[in-house]
CSV table of C-alpha atoms in Angstrom, one decimal:
chain,number,residue,atom,x,y,z
A,266,MET,CA,0.0,0.0,0.0
A,267,THR,CA,2.8,2.4,1.0
A,268,ALA,CA,4.5,1.7,-2.3
A,269,ILE,CA,1.3,2.5,-4.3
A,270,ILE,CA,1.0,5.8,-2.4
A,271,ALA,CA,4.6,6.6,-3.2
A,272,PHE,CA,4.0,5.8,-6.8
A,273,TRP,CA,1.1,8.3,-7.0
A,274,ILE,CA,3.2,10.9,-5.1
A,275,ILE,CA,5.9,10.5,-7.8
A,276,VAL,CA,3.3,10.9,-10.5
A,277,ALA,CA,2.0,14.1,-8.8
A,278,ALA,CA,5.6,15.4,-8.6
A,279,LEU,CA,6.0,14.6,-12.3
A,280,VAL,CA,2.8,16.5,-13.2
A,281,ILE,CA,3.8,19.6,-11.2
A,282,GLN,CA,7.3,19.6,-12.6
A,283,GLY,CA,5.9,19.2,-16.1
A,284,ALA,CA,3.6,22.2,-15.6
A,285,PHE,CA,6.5,24.3,-14.3
A,286,LEU,CA,8.6,23.2,-17.4
A,287,VAL,CA,6.0,24.7,-19.8
A,288,LEU,CA,5.4,27.8,-17.6
A,289,LYS,CA,7.4,30.9,-18.4
A,290,THR,CA,9.1,30.8,-15.0
A,291,ARG,CA,12.8,29.9,-14.4
A,292,LYS,CA,12.2,28.8,-10.9
A,293,PRO,CA,11.6,25.1,-10.0
A,294,ASP,CA,8.4,24.4,-8.2
A,295,PRO,CA,8.5,24.5,-4.4
A,296,LEU,CA,6.7,21.2,-3.8
A,297,THR,CA,9.0,18.8,-5.6
A,298,PRO,CA,11.6,18.3,-2.8
A,299,TRP,CA,8.9,17.5,-0.2
A,300,LEU,CA,7.0,15.2,-2.5
A,301,LEU,CA,10.2,13.3,-3.4
A,302,ILE,CA,11.1,13.1,0.3
A,303,ALA,CA,7.6,11.8,1.1
A,304,ALA,CA,7.9,9.2,-1.7
A,305,GLY,CA,11.4,8.1,-0.7
A,306,ALA,CA,10.3,7.8,3.0
A,307,LEU,CA,7.2,5.7,2.0
A,308,LEU,CA,9.4,3.4,-0.2
A,309,LEU,CA,11.9,3.1,2.7
A,310,ALA,CA,8.9,2.2,5.0
A,311,THR,CA,7.8,-0.4,2.4
A,312,THR,CA,11.3,-2.0,2.5
A,313,VAL,CA,11.3,-1.9,6.4
A,314,ALA,CA,7.8,-3.5,6.6
A,315,ARG,CA,8.8,-6.3,4.1
A,316,SER,CA,12.1,-6.8,6.0
A,317,VAL,CA,10.1,-7.3,9.3
A,318,ALA,CA,7.7,-9.7,7.5
A,319,ILE,CA,10.6,-12.0,6.3
A,320,SER,CA,13.0,-11.4,9.2
A,321,PHE,CA,15.7,-10.4,6.8
A,322,VAL,CA,16.6,-7.3,4.8
A,323,ALA,CA,14.1,-7.1,1.9
A,324,ILE,CA,16.4,-6.5,-1.0
A,325,THR,CA,16.4,-10.0,-2.5
A,326,GLY,CA,14.0,-9.7,-5.4
A,327,VAL,CA,13.5,-7.6,-8.5
A,328,TYR,CA,10.4,-5.8,-7.1
A,329,GLU,CA,12.3,-4.9,-3.9
A,330,SER,CA,15.3,-3.8,-5.9
A,331,LEU,CA,13.2,-1.5,-8.0
A,332,ILE,CA,11.4,0.2,-5.1
A,333,VAL,CA,14.8,0.7,-3.4
A,334,LEU,CA,16.3,2.2,-6.6
A,335,ALA,CA,13.2,4.6,-6.9
A,336,GLY,CA,13.5,5.5,-3.2
A,337,ILE,CA,17.2,6.3,-3.4
A,338,ALA,CA,16.7,8.3,-6.7
A,339,SER,CA,13.9,10.3,-5.0
A,340,PHE,CA,16.1,11.2,-2.0
A,341,ALA,CA,19.0,12.1,-4.3
A,342,LEU,CA,16.8,14.4,-6.4
A,343,ALA,CA,15.3,16.0,-3.3
A,344,ALA,CA,18.8,16.6,-1.8
A,345,TYR,CA,19.9,18.2,-5.1
A,346,ARG,CA,16.8,20.5,-5.2
A,347,LEU,CA,17.3,21.6,-1.6
A,348,ARG,CA,21.0,22.2,-2.0
A,349,LYS,CA,20.7,24.1,-5.2
A,350,GLY,CA,17.5,26.0,-4.2
A,351,ALA,CA,16.1,28.2,-7.0
A,352,ASP,CA,19.2,27.4,-9.2
A,353,ALA,CA,18.2,23.8,-9.5
A,354,SER,CA,17.6,22.6,-13.0
A,355,ARG,CA,13.9,21.9,-13.7
A,356,ALA,CA,14.7,19.7,-16.6
A,357,PHE,CA,17.1,17.6,-14.5
A,358,LEU,CA,14.5,17.2,-11.7
A,359,PHE,CA,11.8,16.3,-14.3
A,360,GLY,CA,14.1,13.7,-16.0
A,361,GLY,CA,15.2,12.2,-12.7
A,362,THR,CA,11.7,12.0,-11.3
A,363,PHE,CA,10.7,10.3,-14.6
A,364,ILE,CA,13.4,7.7,-14.1
A,365,ALA,CA,12.0,7.1,-10.5
A,366,PHE,CA,8.5,6.8,-12.1
A,367,LEU,CA,9.9,4.2,-14.6
A,368,PHE,CA,11.4,2.2,-11.8
A,369,MET,CA,8.0,2.2,-10.0
A,370,ALA,CA,6.1,1.4,-13.2
A,371,LEU,CA,8.4,-1.6,-13.8
A,372,SER,CA,7.9,-2.7,-10.2
A,373,SER,CA,4.2,-3.1,-10.9
A,374,SER,CA,4.8,-5.1,-14.0
A,375,PRO,CA,4.5,-8.9,-14.2
A,376,LEU,CA,8.3,-9.0,-14.5
A,377,ALA,CA,8.6,-8.0,-10.8
A,378,PRO,CA,6.2,-10.1,-8.7
A,379,SER,CA,5.5,-8.3,-5.4
A,380,GLY,CA,4.8,-11.3,-3.2
A,381,ILE,CA,6.7,-11.2,0.1
A,382,LYS,CA,9.0,-14.2,0.1
A,383,PRO,CA,11.8,-15.1,2.6
A,384,PRO,CA,15.2,-15.5,0.9
A,385,VAL,CA,16.7,-18.8,-0.2
A,386,PRO,CA,19.7,-20.0,1.8
A,387,ALA,CA,22.2,-18.6,-0.7
A,388,LEU,CA,21.0,-15.1,0.1
A,389,ARG,CA,21.1,-15.4,3.8
A,390,SER,CA,24.3,-13.5,4.4
A,391,ALA,CA,25.3,-10.2,6.0
A,392,TRP,CA,27.3,-9.5,2.9
A,393,LEU,CA,24.1,-9.2,0.9
A,394,VAL,CA,23.3,-6.0,2.7
A,395,LEU,CA,26.6,-4.4,1.9
A,396,HIS,CA,26.8,-5.8,-1.6
A,397,VAL,CA,23.3,-4.8,-2.7
A,398,ALA,CA,22.9,-1.6,-0.7
A,399,CYS,CA,26.1,0.0,-2.0
A,400,THR,CA,25.4,-1.3,-5.6
A,401,PHE,CA,21.9,0.2,-5.6
A,402,ILE,CA,23.0,3.6,-4.2
A,403,GLY,CA,25.6,3.7,-6.9
A,404,GLU,CA,23.2,2.7,-9.6
A,405,ALA,CA,20.5,5.2,-8.5
A,406,LEU,CA,23.2,8.0,-8.7
A,407,PHE,CA,24.2,6.6,-12.2
A,408,ALA,CA,20.5,6.9,-13.2
A,409,CYS,CA,20.5,10.6,-12.1
A,410,GLY,CA,23.9,11.0,-13.9
A,411,PHE,CA,22.3,9.5,-17.1
A,412,VAL,CA,19.6,12.3,-17.0
A,413,ALA,CA,22.3,14.9,-16.5
A,414,ALA,CA,24.4,13.5,-19.3
A,415,LEU,CA,21.4,13.5,-21.7
A,416,LEU,CA,20.8,17.2,-20.9
A,417,GLN,CA,24.5,17.9,-21.4
A,418,LEU,CA,24.4,16.1,-24.7
A,419,PHE,CA,21.4,18.1,-26.0
A,420,SER,CA,22.3,21.5,-24.5
A,421,ARG,CA,23.2,24.1,-27.1
A,422,ASP,CA,24.2,26.8,-24.5
A,423,GLY,CA,27.8,26.4,-23.5
A,424,GLU,CA,27.2,27.5,-19.9
A,425,ARG,CA,24.3,25.1,-19.4
A,426,ARG,CA,26.4,22.3,-20.9
A,427,ALA,CA,29.2,23.0,-18.5
A,428,SER,CA,26.8,23.1,-15.6
A,429,PHE,CA,25.3,19.7,-16.6
A,430,ASP,CA,28.9,18.4,-17.1
A,431,ARG,CA,29.7,19.3,-13.5
A,432,LEU,CA,26.5,17.7,-12.3
A,433,THR,CA,27.1,14.5,-14.3
A,434,TYR,CA,30.6,14.3,-13.0
A,435,THR,CA,29.6,14.8,-9.4
A,436,LEU,CA,26.9,12.1,-9.6
A,437,VAL,CA,29.3,9.6,-11.2
A,438,ALA,CA,32.1,10.5,-8.9
A,439,ILE,CA,29.9,9.7,-5.9
A,440,GLY,CA,28.2,6.7,-7.4
A,441,TYR,CA,31.4,5.1,-8.8
A,442,PRO,CA,33.2,4.3,-5.6
A,443,LEU,CA,29.9,3.0,-4.1
A,444,PHE,CA,29.3,0.8,-7.1
A,445,THR,CA,32.9,-0.4,-7.1
A,446,ALA,CA,32.7,-1.3,-3.4
A,447,GLY,CA,29.2,-2.9,-3.6
A,448,ALA,CA,29.1,-4.6,-7.0
A,449,LEU,CA,32.7,-5.7,-7.3
A,450,VAL,CA,34.6,-5.7,-3.9
A,451,PHE,CA,31.8,-6.8,-1.5
A,452,GLY,CA,30.4,-9.0,-4.2
A,453,ALA,CA,33.7,-10.8,-4.6
A,454,ILE,CA,34.2,-11.2,-0.9
A,455,TRP,CA,30.7,-12.7,-0.5
A,456,ALA,CA,31.3,-15.0,-3.5
A,457,GLU,CA,34.4,-16.4,-1.9
A,458,ALA,CA,32.4,-17.1,1.3
A,459,ALA,CA,29.5,-18.7,-0.6
A,460,TRP,CA,31.0,-20.4,-3.6
A,461,GLY,CA,34.7,-20.5,-2.9
A,462,ARG,CA,35.6,-18.3,-5.8
A,463,TRP,CA,36.2,-14.5,-5.8
A,464,TRP,CA,35.1,-14.3,-9.4
A,465,SER,CA,33.3,-16.8,-11.6
A,466,TRP,CA,32.8,-14.9,-14.8
A,467,ASP,CA,29.1,-15.3,-14.2
A,468,PRO,CA,27.0,-13.1,-16.7
A,469,LYS,CA,26.0,-10.7,-13.8
A,470,GLU,CA,29.6,-10.3,-12.7
A,471,THR,CA,30.9,-9.9,-16.3
A,472,TRP,CA,28.3,-7.3,-17.2
A,473,ALA,CA,28.8,-5.5,-13.9
A,474,LEU,CA,32.5,-5.3,-14.9
A,475,VAL,CA,31.6,-4.0,-18.3
A,476,THR,CA,29.5,-1.3,-16.7
A,477,TRP,CA,32.3,-0.4,-14.3
A,478,LEU,CA,34.8,-0.2,-17.2
A,479,ALA,CA,32.4,2.2,-19.0
A,480,TYR,CA,32.3,4.6,-16.0
A,481,THR,CA,36.1,4.1,-15.4
A,482,ALA,CA,36.6,5.2,-19.0
A,483,TYR,CA,34.4,8.2,-18.4
A,484,LEU,CA,36.3,9.3,-15.3
A,485,HIS,CA,39.7,8.9,-17.0
A,486,LEU,CA,38.6,10.5,-20.2
A,487,ARG,CA,37.2,13.5,-18.3
A,488,LEU,CA,40.5,13.8,-16.4
A,489,ILE,CA,42.5,13.7,-19.6
A,490,LYS,CA,40.2,15.7,-21.9
A,491,ARG,CA,39.0,18.3,-19.4
A,492,ARG,CA,35.4,18.3,-20.7
A,493,GLN,CA,36.4,18.7,-24.3
A,494,SER,CA,35.5,15.2,-25.6
A,495,PRO,CA,32.0,14.7,-27.0
A,496,TRP,CA,32.3,11.1,-25.8
A,497,LEU,CA,32.0,12.1,-22.2
A,498,PRO,CA,28.2,12.3,-21.8
A,499,LEU,CA,27.8,9.4,-24.3
A,500,LEU,CA,29.9,7.2,-22.0
A,501,VAL,CA,27.7,8.0,-19.1
A,502,VAL,CA,24.6,7.3,-21.2
A,503,ALA,CA,26.1,4.0,-22.3
A,504,GLY,CA,27.2,3.2,-18.7
A,505,PHE,CA,23.7,3.5,-17.4
A,506,LEU,CA,22.2,1.4,-20.2
A,507,LEU,CA,24.8,-1.2,-19.4
A,508,ALA,CA,23.9,-0.9,-15.7
A,509,LEU,CA,20.2,-1.5,-16.7
A,510,PHE,CA,21.2,-4.5,-18.7
A,511,THR,CA,23.3,-5.9,-15.9
A,512,PHE,CA,20.4,-5.4,-13.5
A,513,LEU,CA,17.4,-6.5,-15.6
A,514,GLY,CA,18.6,-7.9,-18.9
A,515,VAL,CA,21.0,-10.4,-17.4
A,516,ASN,CA,18.2,-11.6,-15.0
A,517,PHE,CA,15.8,-12.3,-17.7
A,518,LEU,CA,18.0,-13.3,-20.6
A,519,LEU,CA,21.2,-14.9,-19.3
A,520,PRO,CA,21.0,-17.7,-16.7
A,521,GLY,CA,23.7,-17.8,-14.1
A,522,LEU,CA,24.7,-17.8,-10.4
A,523,HIS,CA,22.8,-14.6,-9.9
A,524,SER,CA,19.5,-15.8,-11.3
A,525,TYR,CA,17.6,-14.8,-8.2
A,526,ALA,CA,19.1,-11.2,-8.0
B,1404,MET,CA,38.0,-2.1,-26.5
B,1405,GLU,CA,39.3,-5.7,-26.9
B,1406,SER,CA,38.7,-6.3,-23.2
B,1407,LEU,CA,35.2,-4.9,-23.4
B,1408,ARG,CA,34.4,-7.1,-26.5
B,1409,LYS,CA,35.7,-10.2,-24.8
B,1410,CYS,CA,33.8,-9.5,-21.6
B,1411,GLY,CA,30.7,-8.9,-23.6
B,1412,LEU,CA,31.1,-12.2,-25.6
B,1413,GLY,CA,31.9,-14.2,-22.5
B,1414,GLY,CA,29.0,-12.6,-20.7
B,1415,LEU,CA,26.6,-13.8,-23.3
B,1416,VAL,CA,27.8,-17.3,-23.6
B,1417,PRO,CA,27.9,-19.6,-20.5
B,1418,GLN,CA,31.5,-20.2,-19.5
B,1419,ARG,CA,33.3,-23.5,-18.7
B,1420,GLY,CA,30.8,-25.2,-21.0
B,1421,ASP,CA,31.3,-27.4,-24.0
B,1422,SER,CA,31.3,-25.1,-27.0
B,1423,SER,CA,30.8,-28.1,-29.4
B,1424,LEU,CA,27.3,-28.3,-28.1
B,1425,VAL,CA,26.4,-24.9,-29.4
B,1426,ALA,CA,25.6,-26.0,-32.9
B,1427,PRO,CA,25.1,-29.8,-33.0
B,1428,GLY,CA,24.6,-31.1,-36.5
B,1429,HIS,CA,26.4,-28.1,-38.1
B,1430,PRO,CA,30.1,-29.0,-38.3
B,1431,VAL,CA,31.1,-25.7,-40.0
B,1432,VAL,CA,29.4,-23.6,-37.4
B,1433,ALA,CA,30.7,-25.8,-34.6
B,1434,ARG,CA,34.2,-25.4,-36.0
B,1435,ILE,CA,33.9,-21.6,-36.1
B,1436,VAL,CA,32.4,-21.6,-32.5
B,1437,ALA,CA,35.3,-23.8,-31.3
B,1438,TRP,CA,37.8,-21.5,-32.9
B,1439,ILE,CA,36.2,-18.4,-31.2
B,1440,SER,CA,36.1,-20.5,-27.9
B,1441,PRO,CA,33.2,-18.5,-26.4
B,1442,ALA,CA,32.9,-21.0,-23.6
B,1443,SER,CA,36.4,-20.3,-22.4
B,1444,VAL,CA,36.9,-16.6,-23.3
B,1445,PHE,CA,38.3,-15.7,-19.9
B,1446,THR,CA,41.0,-18.3,-19.8
B,1447,GLY,CA,41.9,-18.0,-23.5
B,1448,PRO,CA,45.3,-16.4,-24.5
B,1449,ALA,CA,43.7,-13.4,-26.2
B,1450,PHE,CA,41.9,-12.3,-23.1
B,1451,LEU,CA,44.8,-13.1,-20.8
B,1452,LEU,CA,47.1,-11.1,-23.0
B,1453,VAL,CA,44.8,-8.0,-22.9
B,1454,ALA,CA,44.5,-8.5,-19.1
B,1455,ALA,CA,48.2,-8.7,-18.7
B,1456,LEU,CA,48.8,-5.5,-20.8
B,1457,PHE,CA,46.1,-3.8,-18.7
B,1458,SER,CA,47.8,-4.8,-15.5
B,1459,VAL,CA,51.2,-3.5,-16.7
B,1460,ASN,CA,49.6,-0.3,-17.8
B,1461,LEU,CA,47.7,0.1,-14.5
B,1462,THR,CA,50.8,-0.5,-12.5
B,1463,LEU,CA,52.9,2.0,-14.4
B,1464,CYS,CA,50.2,4.7,-14.4
B,1465,SER,CA,49.5,4.1,-10.7
B,1466,PHE,CA,53.2,4.5,-9.9
B,1467,HIS,CA,53.4,7.6,-12.0
B,1468,ARG,CA,50.3,9.1,-10.4
B,1469,LEU,CA,51.5,8.3,-6.9
B,1470,THR,CA,54.9,9.9,-7.4
B,1471,THR,CA,53.3,13.0,-9.0
B,1472,GLN,CA,51.0,13.3,-6.0
B,1473,LEU,CA,53.8,12.9,-3.5
B,1474,ALA,CA,55.6,15.7,-5.2
B,1475,LEU,CA,52.7,18.1,-4.4
B,1476,PRO,CA,52.3,20.0,-1.1
B,1477,ARG,CA,50.5,17.8,1.5
B,1478,ALA,CA,47.3,19.9,1.4
B,1479,GLU,CA,46.9,19.4,-2.4
B,1480,ARG,CA,47.4,15.6,-2.5
B,1481,ARG,CA,44.5,13.4,-3.5
B,1482,HIS,CA,45.1,9.8,-2.6
B,1483,GLY,CA,41.6,8.3,-3.2
B,1484,PRO,CA,42.4,7.2,-6.8
B,1485,ASP,CA,45.8,5.9,-5.6
B,1486,LEU,CA,44.0,3.7,-3.0
B,1487,LEU,CA,41.7,2.4,-5.7
B,1488,HIS,CA,44.5,1.7,-8.1
B,1489,VAL,CA,46.6,-0.1,-5.5
B,1490,GLY,CA,43.6,-2.1,-4.5
B,1491,LEU,CA,43.1,-3.2,-8.1
B,1492,ILE,CA,46.7,-4.2,-8.4
B,1493,VAL,CA,46.5,-6.3,-5.2
B,1494,LEU,CA,43.3,-7.9,-6.6
B,1495,ILE,CA,45.0,-8.8,-9.9
B,1496,VAL,CA,48.1,-10.2,-8.2
B,1497,GLY,CA,45.8,-12.2,-5.8
B,1498,ALA,CA,43.7,-13.5,-8.7
B,1499,ALA,CA,46.9,-14.6,-10.6
B,1500,TRP,CA,48.3,-16.3,-7.6
B,1501,SER,CA,45.0,-18.1,-6.8
B,1502,ALA,CA,44.7,-19.2,-10.5
B,1503,ARG,CA,48.2,-20.7,-10.3
B,1504,SER,CA,48.2,-22.3,-6.9
B,1505,ALA,CA,44.6,-23.2,-6.0
B,1506,THR,CA,42.9,-26.5,-7.0
B,1507,GLU,CA,39.2,-27.4,-6.8
B,1508,ASN,CA,37.7,-30.8,-6.3
B,1509,ARG,CA,34.0,-31.8,-6.0
B,1510,TYR,CA,32.7,-34.7,-4.0
B,1511,THR,CA,29.2,-36.0,-3.9
B,1512,LEU,CA,28.4,-37.9,-0.8
B,1513,ALA,CA,25.3,-39.6,0.6
B,1514,GLU,CA,24.8,-39.8,4.3
B,1515,GLY,CA,27.4,-42.0,5.9
B,1516,GLU,CA,29.7,-41.9,2.9
B,1517,LYS,CA,33.3,-40.9,3.0
B,1518,ALA,CA,35.6,-39.2,0.5
B,1519,SER,CA,39.4,-39.1,0.5
B,1520,LEU,CA,40.9,-35.6,0.0
B,1521,PRO,CA,44.1,-35.0,-2.0
B,1522,GLY,CA,46.2,-34.9,1.2
B,1523,GLY,CA,44.9,-38.2,2.5
B,1524,GLU,CA,42.3,-36.7,4.9
B,1525,ILE,CA,38.9,-38.4,5.1
B,1526,LEU,CA,35.8,-36.4,4.8
B,1527,THR,CA,32.6,-38.0,6.1
B,1528,LEU,CA,29.0,-36.8,5.6
B,1529,ARG,CA,27.2,-37.7,8.8
B,1530,VAL,CA,23.8,-36.2,8.2
B,1531,PHE,CA,22.2,-34.1,5.4
B,1532,SER,CA,19.2,-32.0,6.3
B,1533,PHE,CA,16.9,-30.0,4.1
B,1534,GLU,CA,14.0,-27.7,4.8
B,1535,ARG,CA,11.5,-26.1,2.5
B,1536,TYR,CA,9.2,-23.1,2.8
B,1537,PRO,CA,5.5,-23.8,2.4
B,1538,ASP,CA,5.7,-22.7,-1.2
B,1539,GLY,CA,8.4,-25.4,-2.0
B,1540,ARG,CA,11.4,-23.1,-2.2
B,1541,PRO,CA,14.5,-24.3,-0.2
B,1542,LYS,CA,14.7,-22.8,3.3
B,1543,SER,CA,17.9,-24.3,4.5
B,1544,TRP,CA,20.1,-27.2,3.8
B,1545,SER,CA,23.1,-28.3,5.7
B,1546,SER,CA,25.7,-31.1,5.8
B,1547,ARG,CA,27.0,-32.3,9.2
B,1548,ILE,CA,30.6,-33.4,8.4
B,1549,ASP,CA,33.6,-35.0,10.1
B,1550,LEU,CA,37.2,-34.7,8.9
B,1551,ASP,CA,39.8,-37.2,9.9
B,1552,SER,CA,43.6,-36.7,9.3
B,1553,LYS,CA,46.4,-39.1,10.1
B,1554,GLY,CA,44.1,-41.3,12.1
B,1555,ALA,CA,42.8,-38.5,14.4
B,1556,ARG,CA,39.5,-36.6,14.2
B,1557,ARG,CA,40.3,-33.0,13.3
B,1558,ILE,CA,36.7,-31.7,12.8
B,1559,SER,CA,33.7,-33.3,14.4
B,1560,ASP,CA,30.1,-32.8,13.4
B,1561,PHE,CA,30.6,-29.4,11.7
B,1562,ASP,CA,27.4,-27.9,10.4
B,1563,LEU,CA,28.4,-27.0,6.8
B,1564,ARG,CA,26.0,-24.6,5.1
B,1565,VAL,CA,25.8,-22.2,2.2
B,1566,ASN,CA,27.7,-19.0,3.2
B,1567,ARG,CA,29.3,-21.0,6.1
B,1568,PRO,CA,32.4,-22.8,4.7
B,1569,ILE,CA,35.0,-24.4,7.0
B,1570,ARG,CA,38.8,-23.9,6.6
B,1571,PHE,CA,41.2,-26.4,7.8
B,1572,GLY,CA,44.9,-27.1,7.0
B,1573,GLY,CA,44.9,-25.3,3.7
B,1574,TYR,CA,41.5,-26.6,2.7
B,1575,ALA,CA,38.3,-24.6,2.4
B,1576,LEU,CA,35.2,-26.8,2.3
B,1577,TYR,CA,32.0,-25.5,0.8
B,1578,GLN,CA,28.6,-27.0,0.4
B,1579,THR,CA,27.7,-26.2,-3.2
B,1580,GLY,CA,24.7,-28.3,-4.1
B,1581,TYR,CA,22.4,-31.1,-3.3
B,1582,ASP,CA,20.5,-33.8,-4.9
B,1583,GLU,CA,17.8,-36.2,-3.9
B,1584,THR,CA,18.3,-39.7,-5.1
B,1585,PRO,CA,15.7,-42.2,-4.0
B,1586,VAL,CA,17.3,-45.3,-2.5
B,1587,VAL,CA,15.6,-48.5,-1.6
B,1588,ALA,CA,16.8,-50.5,1.3
B,1589,LEU,CA,16.8,-54.1,0.4
B,1590,ARG,CA,16.0,-56.4,3.3
B,1591,GLY,CA,15.7,-60.1,2.9
B,1592,SER,CA,16.9,-63.0,4.9
B,1593,GLY,CA,19.5,-65.2,3.2
B,1594,LEU,CA,20.0,-62.8,0.2
B,1595,ASP,CA,23.5,-61.7,-0.8
B,1596,LEU,CA,22.5,-58.2,-1.8
B,1597,PRO,CA,23.9,-54.7,-1.2
B,1598,GLU,CA,22.0,-52.6,1.3
B,1599,THR,CA,20.8,-50.0,-1.2
B,1600,LEU,CA,19.7,-49.5,-4.8
B,1601,LEU,CA,19.8,-46.1,-6.5
B,1602,GLN,CA,17.0,-44.9,-8.8
B,1603,GLY,CA,17.5,-46.2,-12.3
B,1604,SER,CA,19.8,-49.0,-11.2
B,1605,ARG,CA,19.1,-52.7,-11.9
B,1606,LEU,CA,20.2,-55.4,-9.6
B,1607,THR,CA,20.3,-58.9,-10.8
B,1608,GLY,CA,20.5,-61.8,-8.4
B,1609,GLU,CA,19.9,-65.5,-8.3
B,1610,LEU,CA,16.2,-64.9,-7.7
B,1611,GLY,CA,15.7,-62.5,-10.6
B,1612,SER,CA,16.3,-58.7,-11.1
B,1613,ILE,CA,14.9,-55.5,-9.8
B,1614,VAL,CA,14.9,-52.0,-11.4
B,1615,PHE,CA,14.2,-48.9,-9.3
B,1616,MET,CA,12.1,-46.9,-11.7
B,1617,ALA,CA,10.9,-43.5,-10.3
B,1618,PRO,CA,9.1,-41.8,-7.5
B,1619,ASP,CA,5.5,-42.9,-7.4
B,1620,PRO,CA,3.4,-40.1,-9.1
B,1621,ASP,CA,0.3,-41.4,-7.3
B,1622,ALA,CA,1.7,-41.1,-3.8
B,1623,GLU,CA,-0.5,-39.2,-1.4
B,1624,PRO,CA,0.6,-35.7,-0.4
B,1625,GLY,CA,3.2,-35.8,2.4
B,1626,THR,CA,4.3,-39.3,1.6
B,1627,ARG,CA,7.2,-40.5,-0.4
B,1628,ARG,CA,6.7,-43.7,-2.4
B,1629,PHE,CA,8.7,-45.2,-5.2
B,1630,VAL,CA,8.0,-47.6,-8.0
B,1631,PHE,CA,10.2,-50.6,-8.7
B,1632,LEU,CA,10.0,-53.4,-11.2
B,1633,ALA,CA,11.0,-56.7,-9.7
B,1634,ASP,CA,11.2,-59.7,-12.1
B,1635,ALA,CA,11.4,-63.1,-10.6
B,1636,GLU,CA,10.0,-66.5,-11.2
B,1637,GLY,CA,6.7,-65.5,-9.7
B,1638,GLY,CA,6.3,-62.7,-12.3
B,1639,ARG,CA,6.7,-58.9,-12.1
B,1640,LYS,CA,5.9,-57.1,-8.8
B,1641,VAL,CA,5.7,-53.5,-7.7
B,1642,VAL,CA,7.9,-52.8,-4.6
B,1643,ARG,CA,7.7,-49.6,-2.5
B,1644,GLY,CA,10.5,-48.2,-0.4
B,1645,GLY,CA,11.9,-45.2,1.6
B,1646,HIS,CA,14.6,-42.7,0.6
B,1647,ARG,CA,17.5,-40.8,1.8
B,1648,ARG,CA,19.2,-37.6,0.7
B,1649,SER,CA,22.7,-36.8,-0.3
B,1650,GLY,CA,24.7,-33.5,-0.4
B,1651,ARG,CA,27.9,-32.3,-2.1
């Protein structure tokens, strides 16, 4: 129920932001941060309630993953809006909220059954919390970075492009170490404890590595080219599409050790 | 880019498999697939060469970056990327060392069975237990094991579970899978028979033969019954028996 309310709050935020986008005002709407915080808090409450029901941290299925991603993205966007105040980009907020809306819409699809199920033995590990939580925070920031990179890509004004470049870089620079720690480092440590191998070249692992390489290429290229390369935002866009494929595509198309994730 | 391409290819095709099974009946396609070696991309020379070049590149760049940072005033130094780079180098060295020195063996044991480890130690599966949730998904499964070395018991009745391996004398023992194989206990006075018969096996004796066919599809819920075909002078008979589980 809380997740459904959160979904409609995100829809309301999207409608309000859409209205402000077409209005002739430069200021972002004042309701967005509070609506996004409310949606994030409700999604957090959903996760807590499901965790209590199964006596384990409820981040073990696709539905739970999607609402966590939407919740983190909502909090990140609210934080950006509150920090930037009236200077916050309305287009970025709208795009980011739309991504949170897409996560929620996917969570209500048949691809993500919402039944509350306790985890199978393989998932009963403290490492799951670190592995999944850090990965999802990183991926939610990558999602916001994807929106900023698209805006950078399609901005004609040099100043706006530079502003979106800084925003993209900030989001990736925060998300990258979290994704590295969660998806690769904690994942490898957990894999050693569960399967006896740090790395198995499982499809999920391999595509997580490809995603990580894309963001690694972005950070290094930005360091070398100092914002001059047109490849910079494209790499972030590609990185997020790879992250999506790693998260959803591998689950449904490529069987492997992570078939339950 | 080569590394990305290889990762992508290896991420699409199951690894450690038999690539000849990809296109059965098409020898030309099978030959091309075998030449590309998609089922062993990450142990093939092309990938290892790229990985080695990447490692050398990473080491040199990390050293260059670290020395550059150390030349700066203390307040201007940024060592976060150095930490990440050094961590990656340690990871690569560790992976290379493990690949060279580690060996992996798999043992499938039924309750009460023993396996001899490469160092002469004896691994015994005492009890295998398995629980399911009401919806049929596995809830927990564990193997209680003993380990004997040089005639002395080193590990007694350890509860080996998923995510709970045991390390002893250079070994790390993991519980990686389970299987349920119905077994019939043969009891008969005066018969020279083994104690058990696995599903699908035929046992021939002086009195005739018996084949353990399959679990009984008509068994009542909550009961476990199995179908056997026993051929003897008196004709063919259906025999029902119990079962036990095995772990590995």
